[in-house]
PDB file of C-alpha atoms in Angstrom:
ATOM      1  CA  UNK A   1      -0.117   0.170  -0.035  1.00 69.00           C
ATOM      2  CA  UNK A   2       1.182   3.409  -0.717  1.00 91.00           C
ATOM      3  CA  UNK A   3       2.130   6.083   1.697  1.00 89.00           C
ATOM      4  CA  UNK A   4      -0.262   8.309   0.482  1.00 90.00           C
ATOM      5  CA  UNK A   5      -3.231   5.821   1.112  1.00 93.00           C
ATOM      6  CA  UNK A   6      -2.360   4.957   4.315  1.00 95.00           C
ATOM      7  CA  UNK A   7      -2.146   8.565   5.280  1.00 95.00           C
ATOM      8  CA  UNK A   8      -5.419   9.087   3.727  1.00 94.00           C
ATOM      9  CA  UNK A   9      -6.531   5.892   5.537  1.00 96.00           C
ATOM     10  CA  UNK A  10      -5.729   7.668   9.155  1.00 97.00           C
ATOM     11  CA  UNK A  11      -7.655  11.061   8.011  1.00 96.00           C
ATOM     12  CA  UNK A  12     -10.554   9.148   7.009  1.00 97.00           C
ATOM     13  CA  UNK A  13     -10.753   7.652  10.226  1.00 97.00           C
ATOM     14  CA  UNK A  14     -10.252  10.942  11.721  1.00 97.00           C
ATOM     15  CA  UNK A  15     -13.072  12.260   9.708  1.00 97.00           C
ATOM     16  CA  UNK A  16     -15.193   9.589  11.105  1.00 98.00           C
ATOM     17  CA  UNK A  17     -14.657  10.419  14.521  1.00 97.00           C
ATOM     18  CA  UNK A  18     -15.393  13.912  13.707  1.00 96.00           C
ATOM     19  CA  UNK A  19     -18.530  13.312  12.227  1.00 96.00           C
ATOM     20  CA  UNK A  20     -19.635  10.708  15.099  1.00 97.00           C
ATOM     21  CA  UNK A  21     -18.943  13.798  17.460  1.00 95.00           C
ATOM     22  CA  UNK A  22     -21.195  16.208  15.481  1.00 95.00           C
ATOM     23  CA  UNK A  23     -24.014  14.026  15.153  1.00 97.00           C
ATOM     24  CA  UNK A  24     -23.900  12.868  18.982  1.00 96.00           C
ATOM     25  CA  UNK A  25     -24.040  16.910  19.492  1.00 94.00           C
ATOM     26  CA  UNK A  26     -27.447  17.116  18.048  1.00 95.00           C
ATOM     27  CA  UNK A  27     -28.751  14.609  21.189  1.00 95.00           C
ATOM     28  CA  UNK A  28     -30.751  15.535  24.059  1.00 94.00           C
ATOM     29  CA  UNK A  29     -29.143  15.294  26.872  1.00 93.00           C
ATOM     30  CA  UNK A  30     -25.670  15.840  25.239  1.00 92.00           C
ATOM     31  CA  UNK A  31     -23.623  12.744  25.732  1.00 92.00           C
ATOM     32  CA  UNK A  32     -20.772  14.796  26.623  1.00 91.00           C
ATOM     33  CA  UNK A  33     -17.722  12.585  27.268  1.00 89.00           C
ATOM     34  CA  UNK A  34     -18.754  10.446  24.026  1.00 91.00           C
ATOM     35  CA  UNK A  35     -18.453  13.641  22.153  1.00 94.00           C
ATOM     36  CA  UNK A  36     -15.511  14.272  23.901  1.00 93.00           C
ATOM     37  CA  UNK A  37     -13.995  11.306  23.193  1.00 94.00           C
ATOM     38  CA  UNK A  38     -14.621  11.520  19.444  1.00 96.00           C
ATOM     39  CA  UNK A  39     -13.085  15.055  19.188  1.00 95.00           C
ATOM     40  CA  UNK A  40      -9.805  13.786  21.171  1.00 97.00           C
ATOM     41  CA  UNK A  41      -9.367  11.103  18.762  1.00 97.00           C
ATOM     42  CA  UNK A  42     -10.112  12.985  15.523  1.00 97.00           C
ATOM     43  CA  UNK A  43      -7.028  15.276  16.438  1.00 97.00           C
ATOM     44  CA  UNK A  44      -5.375  12.308  17.864  1.00 98.00           C
ATOM     45  CA  UNK A  45      -5.392  10.340  14.634  1.00 98.00           C
ATOM     46  CA  UNK A  46      -4.474  13.489  12.431  1.00 97.00           C
ATOM     47  CA  UNK A  47      -1.502  13.843  14.501  1.00 98.00           C
ATOM     48  CA  UNK A  48      -0.480  10.229  14.398  1.00 98.00           C
ATOM     49  CA  UNK A  49      -1.050  10.436  10.327  1.00 97.00           C
ATOM     50  CA  UNK A  50       1.973  12.746  10.277  1.00 97.00           C
ATOM     51  CA  UNK A  51       4.359  10.184  12.294  1.00 97.00           C
ATOM     52  CA  UNK A  52       2.870   7.767   9.400  1.00 96.00           C
ATOM     53  CA  UNK A  53       3.791  10.093   6.719  1.00 95.00           C
ATOM     54  CA  UNK A  54       7.593  10.290   8.130  1.00 95.00           C
ATOM     55  CA  UNK A  55       8.068   6.453   8.179  1.00 94.00           C
ATOM     56  CA  UNK A  56       7.742   6.662  12.129  1.00 96.00           C
ATOM     57  CA  UNK A  57       5.792   4.296  14.385  1.00 94.00           C
ATOM     58  CA  UNK A  58       2.869   6.083  16.072  1.00 96.00           C
ATOM     59  CA  UNK A  59       3.354   6.148  19.796  1.00 96.00           C
ATOM     60  CA  UNK A  60       0.610   4.385  21.617  1.00 95.00           C
ATOM     61  CA  UNK A  61      -0.146   7.300  23.570  1.00 96.00           C
ATOM     62  CA  UNK A  62      -3.521   9.424  23.642  1.00 96.00           C
ATOM     63  CA  UNK A  63      -1.977  13.088  25.315  1.00 97.00           C
ATOM     64  CA  UNK A  64      -2.143  15.345  22.557  1.00 97.00           C
ATOM     65  CA  UNK A  65       0.208  17.864  24.050  1.00 97.00           C
ATOM     66  CA  UNK A  66       3.112  14.894  23.951  1.00 97.00           C
ATOM     67  CA  UNK A  67       1.881  13.779  20.536  1.00 97.00           C
ATOM     68  CA  UNK A  68       2.868  17.729  19.793  1.00 97.00           C
ATOM     69  CA  UNK A  69       6.071  17.708  21.370  1.00 96.00           C
ATOM     70  CA  UNK A  70       7.237  14.408  19.736  1.00 97.00           C
ATOM     71  CA  UNK A  71       6.174  15.785  16.255  1.00 97.00           C
ATOM     72  CA  UNK A  72       8.021  18.881  16.946  1.00 96.00           C
ATOM     73  CA  UNK A  73      11.207  16.828  17.081  1.00 95.00           C
ATOM     74  CA  UNK A  74      10.720  15.844  13.062  1.00 93.00           C
ATOM     75  CA  UNK A  75       8.133  18.835  11.849  1.00 93.00           C
ATOM     76  CA  UNK A  76       7.451  22.046  12.730  1.00 90.00           C
ATOM     77  CA  UNK A  77       3.370  22.567  12.484  1.00 92.00           C
ATOM     78  CA  UNK A  78       2.826  26.313  12.536  1.00 90.00           C
ATOM     79  CA  UNK A  79      -0.526  27.868  14.564  1.00 89.00           C
ATOM     80  CA  UNK A  80      -1.103  24.946  16.407  1.00 93.00           C
ATOM     81  CA  UNK A  81      -3.262  26.392  19.527  1.00 92.00           C
ATOM     82  CA  UNK A  82      -1.532  24.055  22.464  1.00 94.00           C
ATOM     83  CA  UNK A  83      -4.445  25.040  24.700  1.00 94.00           C
ATOM     84  CA  UNK A  84      -6.987  23.006  22.682  1.00 94.00           C
ATOM     85  CA  UNK A  85      -5.041  19.872  22.500  1.00 96.00           C
ATOM     86  CA  UNK A  86      -4.738  20.504  26.420  1.00 95.00           C
ATOM     87  CA  UNK A  87      -8.682  20.815  26.464  1.00 93.00           C
ATOM     88  CA  UNK A  88      -9.092  17.792  24.337  1.00 93.00           C
ATOM     89  CA  UNK A  89      -6.722  15.240  26.310  1.00 93.00           C
ATOM     90  CA  UNK A  90      -8.883  14.412  29.539  1.00 89.00           C
ATOM     91  CA  UNK A  91     -11.561  13.119  26.948  1.00 89.00           C
ATOM     92  CA  UNK A  92      -9.113  10.376  25.853  1.00 89.00           C
ATOM     93  CA  UNK A  93      -9.059   8.638  29.324  1.00 83.00           C
ATOM     94  CA  UNK A  94     -10.010  10.752  32.180  1.00 77.00           C
ATOM     95  CA  UNK A  95     -13.364  12.004  31.487  1.00 74.00           C
ATOM     96  CA  UNK A  96     -14.552   8.296  30.322  1.00 69.00           C
ATOM     97  CA  UNK A  97     -14.586   6.996  33.544  1.00 70.00           C
ATOM     98  CA  UNK A  98     -17.033   8.094  36.514  1.00 71.00           C
ATOM     99  CA  UNK A  99     -15.787  11.327  37.887  1.00 67.00           C
ATOM    100  CA  UNK A 100     -16.552  14.321  39.908  1.00 63.00           C
ATOM    101  CA  UNK A 101     -16.005  16.770  37.335  1.00 71.00           C
ATOM    102  CA  UNK A 102     -19.372  18.031  35.789  1.00 79.00           C
ATOM    103  CA  UNK A 103     -19.047  19.273  32.022  1.00 83.00           C
ATOM    104  CA  UNK A 104     -21.041  21.939  31.213  1.00 90.00           C
ATOM    105  CA  UNK A 105     -22.901  21.393  27.620  1.00 91.00           C
ATOM    106  CA  UNK A 106     -21.577  24.917  26.454  1.00 92.00           C
ATOM    107  CA  UNK A 107     -18.271  23.859  27.228  1.00 89.00           C
ATOM    108  CA  UNK A 108     -18.607  20.549  25.084  1.00 89.00           C
ATOM    109  CA  UNK A 109     -19.997  22.739  22.337  1.00 90.00           C
ATOM    110  CA  UNK A 110     -17.180  25.551  22.591  1.00 91.00           C
ATOM    111  CA  UNK A 111     -14.457  22.491  22.300  1.00 89.00           C
ATOM    112  CA  UNK A 112     -16.719  21.029  19.296  1.00 89.00           C
ATOM    113  CA  UNK A 113     -16.161  24.709  17.671  1.00 91.00           C
ATOM    114  CA  UNK A 114     -12.644  24.748  18.217  1.00 92.00           C
ATOM    115  CA  UNK A 115     -11.841  20.654  17.350  1.00 93.00           C
ATOM    116  CA  UNK A 116     -13.420  21.379  13.850  1.00 93.00           C
ATOM    117  CA  UNK A 117     -11.115  24.477  13.412  1.00 94.00           C
ATOM    118  CA  UNK A 118      -8.233  22.233  14.245  1.00 95.00           C
ATOM    119  CA  UNK A 119      -9.299  19.374  12.232  1.00 96.00           C
ATOM    120  CA  UNK A 120      -9.674  21.319   9.257  1.00 96.00           C
ATOM    121  CA  UNK A 121      -6.241  23.112   9.754  1.00 96.00           C
ATOM    122  CA  UNK A 122      -4.554  19.382  10.419  1.00 95.00           C
ATOM    123  CA  UNK A 123      -6.452  18.071   7.427  1.00 94.00           C
ATOM    124  CA  UNK A 124      -5.432  20.970   4.911  1.00 95.00           C
ATOM    125  CA  UNK A 125      -1.893  20.911   6.272  1.00 95.00           C
ATOM    126  CA  UNK A 126      -1.403  16.926   5.671  1.00 94.00           C
ATOM    127  CA  UNK A 127      -3.077  16.879   2.368  1.00 92.00           C
ATOM    128  CA  UNK A 128      -0.619  19.960   1.313  1.00 93.00           C
ATOM    129  CA  UNK A 129       2.654  17.981   2.574  1.00 89.00           C
ATOM    130  CA  UNK A 130       1.104  14.763   1.420  1.00 85.00           C
ATOM    131  CA  UNK A 131       0.393  16.123  -2.249  1.00 83.00           C
ATOM    132  CA  UNK A 132       3.240  18.925  -2.631  1.00 83.00           C
ATOM    133  CA  UNK A 133       6.095  16.358  -2.668  1.00 63.00           C
ATOM    134  CA  UNK A 134       4.657  15.191  -5.922  1.00 57.00           C
TER     135      UNK A 134
END
């Protein structure tokens, strides 16, 4: 399988996560933790597609800030708002289990907006590097 095809598969999986989160965001009551998990997964898969592109094994971690630091070792991605990465990271594991923290609907919808914009940025960035090297 060609590199472009593998990276495209990672992006397709990311798109499915984002689409799932968008779909779930129409539900009442809002399944906040599940929506957040799909947000986080969409961005994680975008980031891991870059590891694949650069022939590196994607690490089996979910902390988006750590993934960003690892990516910085071989590629500089400009204009990434790390506060969004920090906002998303707890949805990978922490918020998926019973907890004392109450997530507000408005907060989750704000994360949805931030994630959608970050996802589009990553998608365009990845497709640009993928197809500009041809």
